[in-house]
JSON list of C-alpha atoms and ligand atoms in Angstrom, two decimals:
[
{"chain": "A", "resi": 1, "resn": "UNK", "atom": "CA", "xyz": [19.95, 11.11, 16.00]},
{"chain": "A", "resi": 2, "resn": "UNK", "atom": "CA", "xyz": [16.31, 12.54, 15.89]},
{"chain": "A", "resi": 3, "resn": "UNK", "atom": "CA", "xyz": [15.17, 10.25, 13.10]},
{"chain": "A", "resi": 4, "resn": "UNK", "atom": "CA", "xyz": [12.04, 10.87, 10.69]},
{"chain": "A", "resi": 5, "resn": "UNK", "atom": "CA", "xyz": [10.91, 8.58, 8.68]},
{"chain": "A", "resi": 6, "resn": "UNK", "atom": "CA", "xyz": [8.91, 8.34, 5.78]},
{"chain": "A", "resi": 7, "resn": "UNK", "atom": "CA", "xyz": [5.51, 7.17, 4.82]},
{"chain": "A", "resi": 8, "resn": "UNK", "atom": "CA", "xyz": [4.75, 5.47, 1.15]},
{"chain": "A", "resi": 9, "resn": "UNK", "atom": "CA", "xyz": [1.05, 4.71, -0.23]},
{"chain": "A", "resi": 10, "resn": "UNK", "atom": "CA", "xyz": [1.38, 2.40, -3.00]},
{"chain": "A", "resi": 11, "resn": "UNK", "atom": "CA", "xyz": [-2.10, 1.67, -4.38]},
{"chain": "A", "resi": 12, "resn": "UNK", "atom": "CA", "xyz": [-3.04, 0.08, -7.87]},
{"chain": "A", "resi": 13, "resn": "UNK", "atom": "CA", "xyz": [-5.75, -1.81, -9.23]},
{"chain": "A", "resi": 14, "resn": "UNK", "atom": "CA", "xyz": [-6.14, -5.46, -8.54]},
{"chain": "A", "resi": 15, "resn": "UNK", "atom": "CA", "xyz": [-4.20, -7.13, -10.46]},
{"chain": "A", "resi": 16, "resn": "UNK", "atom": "CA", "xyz": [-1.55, -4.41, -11.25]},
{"chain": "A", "resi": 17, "resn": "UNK", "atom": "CA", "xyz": [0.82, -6.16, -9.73]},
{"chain": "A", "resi": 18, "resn": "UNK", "atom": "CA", "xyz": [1.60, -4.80, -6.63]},
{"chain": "A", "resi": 19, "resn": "UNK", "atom": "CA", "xyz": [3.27, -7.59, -4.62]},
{"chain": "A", "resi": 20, "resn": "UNK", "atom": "CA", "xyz": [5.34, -8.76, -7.70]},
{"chain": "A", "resi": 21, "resn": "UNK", "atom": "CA", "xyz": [6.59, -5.09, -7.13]},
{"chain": "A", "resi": 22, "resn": "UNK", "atom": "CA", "xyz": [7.08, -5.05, -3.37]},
{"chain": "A", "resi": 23, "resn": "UNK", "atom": "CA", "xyz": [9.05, -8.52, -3.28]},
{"chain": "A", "resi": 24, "resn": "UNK", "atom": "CA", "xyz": [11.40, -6.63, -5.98]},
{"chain": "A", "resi": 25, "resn": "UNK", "atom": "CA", "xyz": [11.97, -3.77, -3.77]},
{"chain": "A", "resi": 26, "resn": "UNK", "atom": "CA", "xyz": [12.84, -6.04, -0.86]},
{"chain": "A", "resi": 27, "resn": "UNK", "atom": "CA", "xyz": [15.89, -6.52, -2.72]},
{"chain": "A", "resi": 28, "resn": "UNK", "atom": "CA", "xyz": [16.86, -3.42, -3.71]},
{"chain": "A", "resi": 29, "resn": "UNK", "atom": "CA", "xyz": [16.20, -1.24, -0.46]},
{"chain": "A", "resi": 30, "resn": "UNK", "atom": "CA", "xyz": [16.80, -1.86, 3.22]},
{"chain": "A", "resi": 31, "resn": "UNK", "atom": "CA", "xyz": [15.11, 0.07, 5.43]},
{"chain": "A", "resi": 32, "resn": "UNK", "atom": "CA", "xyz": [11.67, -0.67, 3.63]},
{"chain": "A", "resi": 33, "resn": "UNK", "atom": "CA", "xyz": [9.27, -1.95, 5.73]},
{"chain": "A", "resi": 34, "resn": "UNK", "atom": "CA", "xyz": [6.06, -3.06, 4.03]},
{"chain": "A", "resi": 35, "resn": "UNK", "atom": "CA", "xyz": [3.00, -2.81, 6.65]},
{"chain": "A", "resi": 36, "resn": "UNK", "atom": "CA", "xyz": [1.02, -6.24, 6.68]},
{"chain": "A", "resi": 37, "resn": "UNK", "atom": "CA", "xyz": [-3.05, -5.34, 6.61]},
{"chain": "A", "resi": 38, "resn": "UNK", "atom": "CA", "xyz": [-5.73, -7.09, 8.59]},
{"chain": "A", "resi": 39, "resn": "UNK", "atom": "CA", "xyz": [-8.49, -8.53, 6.46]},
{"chain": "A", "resi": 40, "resn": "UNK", "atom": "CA", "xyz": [-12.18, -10.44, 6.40]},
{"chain": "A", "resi": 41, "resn": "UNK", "atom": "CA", "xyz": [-11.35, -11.68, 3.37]},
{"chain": "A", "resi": 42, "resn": "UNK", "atom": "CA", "xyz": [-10.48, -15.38, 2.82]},
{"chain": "A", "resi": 43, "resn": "UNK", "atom": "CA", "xyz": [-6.80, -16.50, 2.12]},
{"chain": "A", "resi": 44, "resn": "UNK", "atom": "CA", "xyz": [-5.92, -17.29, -1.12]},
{"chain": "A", "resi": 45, "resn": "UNK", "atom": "CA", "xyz": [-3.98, -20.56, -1.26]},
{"chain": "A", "resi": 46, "resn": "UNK", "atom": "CA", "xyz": [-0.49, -19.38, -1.28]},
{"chain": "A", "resi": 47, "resn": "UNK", "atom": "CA", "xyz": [-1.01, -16.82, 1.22]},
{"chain": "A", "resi": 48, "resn": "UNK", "atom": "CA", "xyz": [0.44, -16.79, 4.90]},
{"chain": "A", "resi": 49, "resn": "UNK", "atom": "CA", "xyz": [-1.08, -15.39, 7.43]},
{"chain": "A", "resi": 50, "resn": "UNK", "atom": "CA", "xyz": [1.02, -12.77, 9.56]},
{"chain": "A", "resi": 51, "resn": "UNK", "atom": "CA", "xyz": [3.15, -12.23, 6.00]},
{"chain": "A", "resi": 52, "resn": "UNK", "atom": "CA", "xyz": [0.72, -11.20, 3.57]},
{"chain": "A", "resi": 53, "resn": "UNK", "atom": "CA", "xyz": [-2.39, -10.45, 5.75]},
{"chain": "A", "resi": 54, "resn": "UNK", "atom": "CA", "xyz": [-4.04, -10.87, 8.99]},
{"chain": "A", "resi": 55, "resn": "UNK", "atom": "CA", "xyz": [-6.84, -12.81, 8.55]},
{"chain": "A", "resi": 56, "resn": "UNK", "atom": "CA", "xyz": [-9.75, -11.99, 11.15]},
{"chain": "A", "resi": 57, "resn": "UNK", "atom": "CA", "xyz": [-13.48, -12.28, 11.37]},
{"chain": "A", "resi": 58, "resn": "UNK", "atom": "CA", "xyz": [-15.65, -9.07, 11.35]},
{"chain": "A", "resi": 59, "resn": "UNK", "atom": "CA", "xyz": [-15.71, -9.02, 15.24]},
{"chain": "A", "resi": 60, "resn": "UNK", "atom": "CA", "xyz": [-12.13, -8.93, 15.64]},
{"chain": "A", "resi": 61, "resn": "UNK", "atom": "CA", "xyz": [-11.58, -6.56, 13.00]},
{"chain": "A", "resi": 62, "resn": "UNK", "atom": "CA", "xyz": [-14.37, -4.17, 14.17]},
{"chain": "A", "resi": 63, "resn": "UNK", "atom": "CA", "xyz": [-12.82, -4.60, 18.11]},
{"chain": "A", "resi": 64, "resn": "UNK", "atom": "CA", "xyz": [-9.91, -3.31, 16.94]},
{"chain": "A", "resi": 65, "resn": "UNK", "atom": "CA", "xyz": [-11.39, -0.16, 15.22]},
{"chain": "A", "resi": 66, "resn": "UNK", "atom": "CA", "xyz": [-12.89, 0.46, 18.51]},
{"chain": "A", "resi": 67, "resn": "UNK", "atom": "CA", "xyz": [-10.04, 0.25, 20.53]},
{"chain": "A", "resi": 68, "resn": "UNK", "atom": "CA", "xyz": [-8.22, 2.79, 17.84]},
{"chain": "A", "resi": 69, "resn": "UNK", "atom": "CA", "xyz": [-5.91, 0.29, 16.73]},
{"chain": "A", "resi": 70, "resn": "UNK", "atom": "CA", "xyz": [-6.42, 1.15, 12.94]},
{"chain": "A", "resi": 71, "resn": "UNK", "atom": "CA", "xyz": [-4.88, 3.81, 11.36]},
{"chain": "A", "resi": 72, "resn": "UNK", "atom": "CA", "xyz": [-7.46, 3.71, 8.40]},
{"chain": "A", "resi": 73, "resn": "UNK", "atom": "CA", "xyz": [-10.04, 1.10, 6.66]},
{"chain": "A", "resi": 74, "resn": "UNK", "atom": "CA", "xyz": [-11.85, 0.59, 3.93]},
{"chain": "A", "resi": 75, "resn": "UNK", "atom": "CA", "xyz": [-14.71, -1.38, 2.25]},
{"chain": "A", "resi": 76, "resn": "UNK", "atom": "CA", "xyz": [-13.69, -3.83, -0.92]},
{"chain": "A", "resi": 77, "resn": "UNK", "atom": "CA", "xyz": [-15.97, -5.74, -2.58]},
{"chain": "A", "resi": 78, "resn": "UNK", "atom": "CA", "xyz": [-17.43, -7.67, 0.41]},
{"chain": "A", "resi": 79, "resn": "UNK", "atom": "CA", "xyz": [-14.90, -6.96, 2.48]},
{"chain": "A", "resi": 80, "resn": "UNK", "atom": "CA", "xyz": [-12.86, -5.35, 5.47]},
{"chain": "A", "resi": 81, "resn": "UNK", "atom": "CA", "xyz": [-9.14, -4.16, 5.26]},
{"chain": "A", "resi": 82, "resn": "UNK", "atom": "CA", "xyz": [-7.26, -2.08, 7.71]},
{"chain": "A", "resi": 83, "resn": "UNK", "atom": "CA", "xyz": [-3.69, -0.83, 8.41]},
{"chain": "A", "resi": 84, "resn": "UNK", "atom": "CA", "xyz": [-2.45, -1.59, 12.20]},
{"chain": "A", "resi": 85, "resn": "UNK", "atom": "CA", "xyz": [-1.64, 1.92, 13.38]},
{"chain": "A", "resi": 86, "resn": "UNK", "atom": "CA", "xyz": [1.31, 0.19, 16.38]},
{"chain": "A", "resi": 87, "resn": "UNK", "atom": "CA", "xyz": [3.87, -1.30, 13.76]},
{"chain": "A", "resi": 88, "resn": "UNK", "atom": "CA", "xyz": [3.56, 2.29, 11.16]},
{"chain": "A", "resi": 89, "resn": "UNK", "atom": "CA", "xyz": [4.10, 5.03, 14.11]},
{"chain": "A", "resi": 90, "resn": "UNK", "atom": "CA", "xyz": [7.20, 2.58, 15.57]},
{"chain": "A", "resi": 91, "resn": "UNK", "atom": "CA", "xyz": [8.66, 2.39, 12.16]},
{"chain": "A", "resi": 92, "resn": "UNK", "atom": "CA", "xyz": [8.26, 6.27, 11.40]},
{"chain": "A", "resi": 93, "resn": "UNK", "atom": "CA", "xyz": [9.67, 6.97, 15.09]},
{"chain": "A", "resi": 94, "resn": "UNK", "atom": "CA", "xyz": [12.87, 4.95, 13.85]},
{"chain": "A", "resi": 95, "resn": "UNK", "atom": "CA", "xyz": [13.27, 6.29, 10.62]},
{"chain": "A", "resi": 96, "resn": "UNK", "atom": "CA", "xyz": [12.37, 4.39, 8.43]},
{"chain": "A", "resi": 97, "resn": "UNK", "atom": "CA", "xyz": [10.36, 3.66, 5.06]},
{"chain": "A", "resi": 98, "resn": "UNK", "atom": "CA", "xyz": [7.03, 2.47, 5.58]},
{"chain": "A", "resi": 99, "resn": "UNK", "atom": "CA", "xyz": [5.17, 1.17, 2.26]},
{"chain": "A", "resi": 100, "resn": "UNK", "atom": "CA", "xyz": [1.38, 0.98, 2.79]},
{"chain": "A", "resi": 101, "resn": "UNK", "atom": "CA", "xyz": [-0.40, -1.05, 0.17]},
{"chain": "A", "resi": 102, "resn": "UNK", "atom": "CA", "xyz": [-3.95, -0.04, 0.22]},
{"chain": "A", "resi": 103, "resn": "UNK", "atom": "CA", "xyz": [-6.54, 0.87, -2.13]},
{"chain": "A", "resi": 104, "resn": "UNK", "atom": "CA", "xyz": [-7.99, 4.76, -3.14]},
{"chain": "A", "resi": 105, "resn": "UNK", "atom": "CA", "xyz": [-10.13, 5.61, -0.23]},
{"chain": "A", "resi": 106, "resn": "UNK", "atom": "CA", "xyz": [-7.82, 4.40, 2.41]},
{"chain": "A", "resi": 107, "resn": "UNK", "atom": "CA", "xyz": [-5.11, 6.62, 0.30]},
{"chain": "A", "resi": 108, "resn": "UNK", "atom": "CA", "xyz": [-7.26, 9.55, 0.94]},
{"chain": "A", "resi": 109, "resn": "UNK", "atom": "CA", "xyz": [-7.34, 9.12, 4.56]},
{"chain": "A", "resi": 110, "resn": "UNK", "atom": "CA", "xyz": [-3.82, 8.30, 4.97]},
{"chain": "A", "resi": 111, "resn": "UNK", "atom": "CA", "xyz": [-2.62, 11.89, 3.11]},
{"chain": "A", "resi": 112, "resn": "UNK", "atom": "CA", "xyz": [-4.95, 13.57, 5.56]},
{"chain": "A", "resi": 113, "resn": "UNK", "atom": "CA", "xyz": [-3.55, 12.16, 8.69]},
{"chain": "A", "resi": 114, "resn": "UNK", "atom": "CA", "xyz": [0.02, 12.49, 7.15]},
{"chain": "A", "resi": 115, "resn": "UNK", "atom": "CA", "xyz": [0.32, 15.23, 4.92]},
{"chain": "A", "resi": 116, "resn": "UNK", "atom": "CA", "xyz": [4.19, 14.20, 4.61]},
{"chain": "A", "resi": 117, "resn": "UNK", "atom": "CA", "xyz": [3.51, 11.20, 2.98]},
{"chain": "A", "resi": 118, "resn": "UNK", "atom": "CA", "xyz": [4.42, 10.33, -0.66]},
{"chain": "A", "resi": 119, "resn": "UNK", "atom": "CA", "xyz": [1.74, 8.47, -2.68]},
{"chain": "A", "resi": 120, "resn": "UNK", "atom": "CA", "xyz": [2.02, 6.48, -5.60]},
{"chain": "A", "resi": 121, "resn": "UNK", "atom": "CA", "xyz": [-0.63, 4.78, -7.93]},
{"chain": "A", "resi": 122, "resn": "UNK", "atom": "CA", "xyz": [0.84, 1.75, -10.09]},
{"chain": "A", "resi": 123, "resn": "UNK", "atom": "CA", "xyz": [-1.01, 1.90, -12.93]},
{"chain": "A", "resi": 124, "resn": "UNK", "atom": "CA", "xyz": [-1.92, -1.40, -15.40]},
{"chain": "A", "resi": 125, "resn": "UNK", "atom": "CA", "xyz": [-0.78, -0.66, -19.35]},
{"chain": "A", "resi": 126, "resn": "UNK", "atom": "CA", "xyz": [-4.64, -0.98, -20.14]},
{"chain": "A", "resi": 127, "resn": "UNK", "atom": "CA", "xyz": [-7.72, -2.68, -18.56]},
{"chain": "A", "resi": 128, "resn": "UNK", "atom": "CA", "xyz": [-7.98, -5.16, -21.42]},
{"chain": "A", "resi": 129, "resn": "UNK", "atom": "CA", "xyz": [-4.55, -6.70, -19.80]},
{"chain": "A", "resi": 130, "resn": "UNK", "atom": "CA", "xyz": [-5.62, -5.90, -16.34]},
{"chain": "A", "resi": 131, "resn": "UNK", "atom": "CA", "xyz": [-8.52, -8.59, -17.23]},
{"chain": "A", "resi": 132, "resn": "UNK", "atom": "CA", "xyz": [-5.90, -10.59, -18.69]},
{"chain": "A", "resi": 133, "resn": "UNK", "atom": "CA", "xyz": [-3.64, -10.71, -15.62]},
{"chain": "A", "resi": 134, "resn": "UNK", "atom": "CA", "xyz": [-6.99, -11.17, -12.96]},
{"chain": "A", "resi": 135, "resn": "UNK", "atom": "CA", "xyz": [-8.02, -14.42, -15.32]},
{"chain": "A", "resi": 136, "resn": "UNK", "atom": "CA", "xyz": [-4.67, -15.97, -15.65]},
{"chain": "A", "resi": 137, "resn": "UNK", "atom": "CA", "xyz": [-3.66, -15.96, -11.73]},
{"chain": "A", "resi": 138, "resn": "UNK", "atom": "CA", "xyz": [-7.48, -17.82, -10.77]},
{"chain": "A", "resi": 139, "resn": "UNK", "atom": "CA", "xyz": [-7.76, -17.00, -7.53]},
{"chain": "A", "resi": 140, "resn": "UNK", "atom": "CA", "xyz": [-10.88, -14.82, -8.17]},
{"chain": "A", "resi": 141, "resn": "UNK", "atom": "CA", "xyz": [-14.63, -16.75, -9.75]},
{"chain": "A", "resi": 142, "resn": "UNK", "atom": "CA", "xyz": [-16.25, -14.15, -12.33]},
{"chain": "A", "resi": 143, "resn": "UNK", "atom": "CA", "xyz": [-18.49, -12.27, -9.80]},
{"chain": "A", "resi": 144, "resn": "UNK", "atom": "CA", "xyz": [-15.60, -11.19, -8.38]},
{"chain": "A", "resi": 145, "resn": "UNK", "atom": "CA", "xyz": [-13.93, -10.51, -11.32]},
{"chain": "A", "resi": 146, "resn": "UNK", "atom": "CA", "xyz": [-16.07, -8.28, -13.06]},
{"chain": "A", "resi": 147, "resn": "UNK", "atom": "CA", "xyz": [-16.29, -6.24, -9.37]},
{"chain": "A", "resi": 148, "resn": "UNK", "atom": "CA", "xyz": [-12.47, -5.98, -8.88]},
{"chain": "A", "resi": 149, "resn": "UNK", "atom": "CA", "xyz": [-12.99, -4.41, -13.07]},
{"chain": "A", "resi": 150, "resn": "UNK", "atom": "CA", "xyz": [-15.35, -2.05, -11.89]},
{"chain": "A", "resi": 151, "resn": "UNK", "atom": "CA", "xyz": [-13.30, -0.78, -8.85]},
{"chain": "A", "resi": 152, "resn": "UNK", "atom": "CA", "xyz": [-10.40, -0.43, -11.35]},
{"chain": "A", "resi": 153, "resn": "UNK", "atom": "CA", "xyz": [-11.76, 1.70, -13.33]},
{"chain": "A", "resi": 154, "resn": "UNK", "atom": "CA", "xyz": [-13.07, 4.22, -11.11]},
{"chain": "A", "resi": 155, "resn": "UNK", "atom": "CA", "xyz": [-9.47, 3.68, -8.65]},
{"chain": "A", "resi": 156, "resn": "UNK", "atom": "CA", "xyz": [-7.93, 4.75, -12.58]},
{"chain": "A", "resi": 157, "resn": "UNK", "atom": "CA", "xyz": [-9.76, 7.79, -12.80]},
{"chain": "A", "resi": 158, "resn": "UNK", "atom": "CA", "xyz": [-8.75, 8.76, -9.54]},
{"chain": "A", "resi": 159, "resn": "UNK", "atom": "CA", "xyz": [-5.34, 8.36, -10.09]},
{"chain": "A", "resi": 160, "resn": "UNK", "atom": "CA", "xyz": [-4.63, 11.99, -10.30]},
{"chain": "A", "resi": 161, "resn": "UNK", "atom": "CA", "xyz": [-4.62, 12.29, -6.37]},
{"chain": "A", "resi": 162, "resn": "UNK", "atom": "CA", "xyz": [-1.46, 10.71, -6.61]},
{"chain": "A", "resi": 163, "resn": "UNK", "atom": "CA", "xyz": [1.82, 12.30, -6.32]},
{"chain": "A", "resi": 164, "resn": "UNK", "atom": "CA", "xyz": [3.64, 10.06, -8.15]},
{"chain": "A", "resi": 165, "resn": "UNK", "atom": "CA", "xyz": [2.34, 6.90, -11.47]},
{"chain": "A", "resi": 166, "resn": "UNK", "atom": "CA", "xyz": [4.08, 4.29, -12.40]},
{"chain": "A", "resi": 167, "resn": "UNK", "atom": "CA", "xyz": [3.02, 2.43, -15.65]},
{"chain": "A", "resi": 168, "resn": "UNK", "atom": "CA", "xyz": [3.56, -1.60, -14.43]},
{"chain": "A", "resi": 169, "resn": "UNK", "atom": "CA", "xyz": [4.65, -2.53, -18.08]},
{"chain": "A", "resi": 170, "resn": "UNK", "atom": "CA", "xyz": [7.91, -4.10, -17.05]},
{"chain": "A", "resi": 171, "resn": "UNK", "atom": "CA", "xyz": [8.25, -5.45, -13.24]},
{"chain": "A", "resi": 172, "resn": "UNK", "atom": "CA", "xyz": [11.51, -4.81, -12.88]},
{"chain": "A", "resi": 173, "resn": "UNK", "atom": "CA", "xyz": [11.55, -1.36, -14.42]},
{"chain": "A", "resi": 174, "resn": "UNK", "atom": "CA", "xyz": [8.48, -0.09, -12.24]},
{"chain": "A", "resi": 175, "resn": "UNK", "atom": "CA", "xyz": [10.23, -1.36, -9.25]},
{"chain": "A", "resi": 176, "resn": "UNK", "atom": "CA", "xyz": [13.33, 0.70, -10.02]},
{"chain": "A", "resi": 177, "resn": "UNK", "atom": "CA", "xyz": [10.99, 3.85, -10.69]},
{"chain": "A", "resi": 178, "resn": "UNK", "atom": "CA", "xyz": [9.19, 3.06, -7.36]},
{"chain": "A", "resi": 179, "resn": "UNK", "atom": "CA", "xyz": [12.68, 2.83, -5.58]},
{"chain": "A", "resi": 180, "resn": "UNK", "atom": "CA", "xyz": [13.74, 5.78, -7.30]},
{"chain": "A", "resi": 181, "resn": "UNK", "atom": "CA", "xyz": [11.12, 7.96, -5.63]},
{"chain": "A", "resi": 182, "resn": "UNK", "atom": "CA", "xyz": [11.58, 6.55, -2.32]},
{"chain": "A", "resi": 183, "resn": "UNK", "atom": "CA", "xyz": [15.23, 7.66, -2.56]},
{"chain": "A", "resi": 184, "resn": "UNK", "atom": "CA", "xyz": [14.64, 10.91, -3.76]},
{"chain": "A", "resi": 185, "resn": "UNK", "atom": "CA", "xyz": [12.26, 11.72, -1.26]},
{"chain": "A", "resi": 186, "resn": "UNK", "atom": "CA", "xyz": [14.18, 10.44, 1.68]},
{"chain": "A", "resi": 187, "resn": "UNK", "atom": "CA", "xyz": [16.21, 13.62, 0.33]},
{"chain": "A", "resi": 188, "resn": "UNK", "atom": "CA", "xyz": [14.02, 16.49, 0.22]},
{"chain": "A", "resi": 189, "resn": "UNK", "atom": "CA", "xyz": [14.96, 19.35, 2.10]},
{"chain": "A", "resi": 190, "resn": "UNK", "atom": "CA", "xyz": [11.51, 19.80, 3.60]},
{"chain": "A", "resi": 191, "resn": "UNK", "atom": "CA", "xyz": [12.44, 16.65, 5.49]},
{"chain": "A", "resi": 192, "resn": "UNK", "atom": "CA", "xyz": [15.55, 18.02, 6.82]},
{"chain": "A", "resi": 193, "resn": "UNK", "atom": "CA", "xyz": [14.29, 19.61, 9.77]},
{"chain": "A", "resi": 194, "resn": "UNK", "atom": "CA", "xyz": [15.78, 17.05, 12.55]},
{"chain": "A", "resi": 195, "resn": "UNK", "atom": "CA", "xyz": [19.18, 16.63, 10.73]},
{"chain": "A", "resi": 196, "resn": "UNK", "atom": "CA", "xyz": [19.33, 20.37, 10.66]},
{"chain": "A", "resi": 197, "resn": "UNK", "atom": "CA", "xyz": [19.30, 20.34, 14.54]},
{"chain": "A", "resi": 198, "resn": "UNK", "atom": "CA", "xyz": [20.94, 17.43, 14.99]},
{"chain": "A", "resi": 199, "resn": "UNK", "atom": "CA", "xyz": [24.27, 19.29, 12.69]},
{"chain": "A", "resi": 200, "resn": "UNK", "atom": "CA", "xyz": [24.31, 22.48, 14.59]},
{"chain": "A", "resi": 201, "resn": "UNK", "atom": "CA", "xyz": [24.23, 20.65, 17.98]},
{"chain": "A", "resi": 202, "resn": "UNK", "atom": "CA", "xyz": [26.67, 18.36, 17.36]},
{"chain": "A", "resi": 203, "resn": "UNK", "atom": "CA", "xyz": [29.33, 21.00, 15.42]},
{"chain": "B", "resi": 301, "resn": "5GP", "atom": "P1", "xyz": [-6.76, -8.06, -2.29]},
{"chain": "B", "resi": 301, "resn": "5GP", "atom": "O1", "xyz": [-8.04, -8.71, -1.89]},
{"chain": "B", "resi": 301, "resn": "5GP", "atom": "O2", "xyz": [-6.53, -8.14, -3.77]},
{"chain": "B", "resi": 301, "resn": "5GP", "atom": "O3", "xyz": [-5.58, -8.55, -1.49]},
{"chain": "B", "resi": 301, "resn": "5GP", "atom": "O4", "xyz": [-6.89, -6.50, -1.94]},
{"chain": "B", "resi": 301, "resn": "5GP", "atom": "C1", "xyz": [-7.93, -5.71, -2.42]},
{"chain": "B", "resi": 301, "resn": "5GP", "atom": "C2", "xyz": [-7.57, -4.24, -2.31]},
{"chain": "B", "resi": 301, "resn": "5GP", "atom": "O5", "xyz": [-7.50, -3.86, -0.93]},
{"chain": "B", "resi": 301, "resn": "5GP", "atom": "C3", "xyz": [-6.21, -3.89, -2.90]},
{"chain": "B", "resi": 301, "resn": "5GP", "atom": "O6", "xyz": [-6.36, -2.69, -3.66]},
{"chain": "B", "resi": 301, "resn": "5GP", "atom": "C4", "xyz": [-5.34, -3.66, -1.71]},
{"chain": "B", "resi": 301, "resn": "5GP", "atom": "O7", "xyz": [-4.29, -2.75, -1.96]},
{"chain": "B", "resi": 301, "resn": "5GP", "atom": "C5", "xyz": [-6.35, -3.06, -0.73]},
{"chain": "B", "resi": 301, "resn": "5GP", "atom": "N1", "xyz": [-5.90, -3.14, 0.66]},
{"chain": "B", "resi": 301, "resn": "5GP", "atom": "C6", "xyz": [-5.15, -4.09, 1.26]},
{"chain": "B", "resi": 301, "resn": "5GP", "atom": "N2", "xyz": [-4.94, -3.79, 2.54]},
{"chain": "B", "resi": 301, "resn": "5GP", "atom": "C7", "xyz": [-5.55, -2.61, 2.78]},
{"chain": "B", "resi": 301, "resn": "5GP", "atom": "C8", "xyz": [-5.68, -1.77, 3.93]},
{"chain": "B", "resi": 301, "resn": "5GP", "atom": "O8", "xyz": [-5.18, -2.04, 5.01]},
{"chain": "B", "resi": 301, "resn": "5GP", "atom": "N3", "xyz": [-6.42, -0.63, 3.78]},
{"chain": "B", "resi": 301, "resn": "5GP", "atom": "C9", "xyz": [-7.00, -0.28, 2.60]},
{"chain": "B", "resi": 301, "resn": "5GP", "atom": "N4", "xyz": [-7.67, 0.86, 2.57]},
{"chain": "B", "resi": 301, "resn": "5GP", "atom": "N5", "xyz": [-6.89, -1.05, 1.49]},
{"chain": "B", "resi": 301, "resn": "5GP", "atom": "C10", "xyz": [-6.18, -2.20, 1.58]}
]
């Protein structure tokens, strides 16, 4: 079977709760693959490396640009993060749902390589509980906070490039939204093209 798959940009403020979302849909979907970024950025306690990021030094990260092993990367606050482009064309090629969390710019570049691919912005019910939710989890000092505000506002106004918002008022309710979409567009005739062929052939 010719298989196509399908490509997902989930991007949301910091502190919209992203994650929280994607370890929902883990349980709900198979098929979802959830590509795992490389990053300069320093791991917060609780993170793994390999699981939630790949954490690399500047050199590594910027070798790997040059050898064209990045689909797309962007700046964030002080930092580097970039989507390995091996693991998202294998998981396309076998059909299957690829979730990209990344922030607005590397959105933009992603819907210009892949004009196929379905975008979605989670959105926070207000900035006010944004700030709430950045302050409670401590893993960012103040500096850092106020930035990631900054960036959230402007990543807000930009949410219109998005196909698709979800407000994050309710975890389990956005997930169900998010998975929702993903099933719906696995079902859009414009995505029919190989199961077309692959009906006629085999009548
Ligand atoms: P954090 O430091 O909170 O893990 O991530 C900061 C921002 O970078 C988040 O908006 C996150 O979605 C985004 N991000 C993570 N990985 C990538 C990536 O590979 N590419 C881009 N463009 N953004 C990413």
């Amino acid at each position: 079977m010719n298989k196509v798959g399908l490509l997902v940009v989930l991007s949301g403020p910091s502190g919209s709760g992203k994650d929280t979302i994607l370890s929902e849909l883990a349980h709900k979907g198979q098929n979802i693959k959830v590509s795992t970024s490389l990053t300069t950025r320093k791991a917060r306690e609780w993170e793994i490396d390999g699981e939630h990021y790949y954490f690399v030094d500047k050199d590594y990260f910027q070798k790997k640009i040059e050898e064209g092993q990045i689909l797309e990367y962007a700046v964030y606050g002080n930092n580097y993060y970039g989507t390995p482009k091996g693991p998202v064309d294998a998981w396309l090629e076998q059909g299957e749902t690829v979730i990209l969390k990344i922030e607005v710019n590397g959105a933009e570049k992603i819907r210009s390589f892949y004009p196929d691919c379905v975008s979605i912005f989670l959105m926070p019910p207000s900035l006010k509980e944004l700030e709430e939710r950045l302050r409670k989890r401590e893993t960012e000092d103040e500096d850092e906070i106020q930035r990631r505000l900054l960036i959230a506002a402007e990543e807000i106004r930009r949410s219109v490039e998005y196909d698709y918002y979800i407000v994050n008022d309710a975890v389990e309710c956005a997930a169900e939204d998010i998975y929702a979409i993903i099933r719906a567009e696995r079902h859009k005739t414009q995505r029919m093209k190989y199961v077309i062929s692959e009906v006629i052939n085999n009548a």
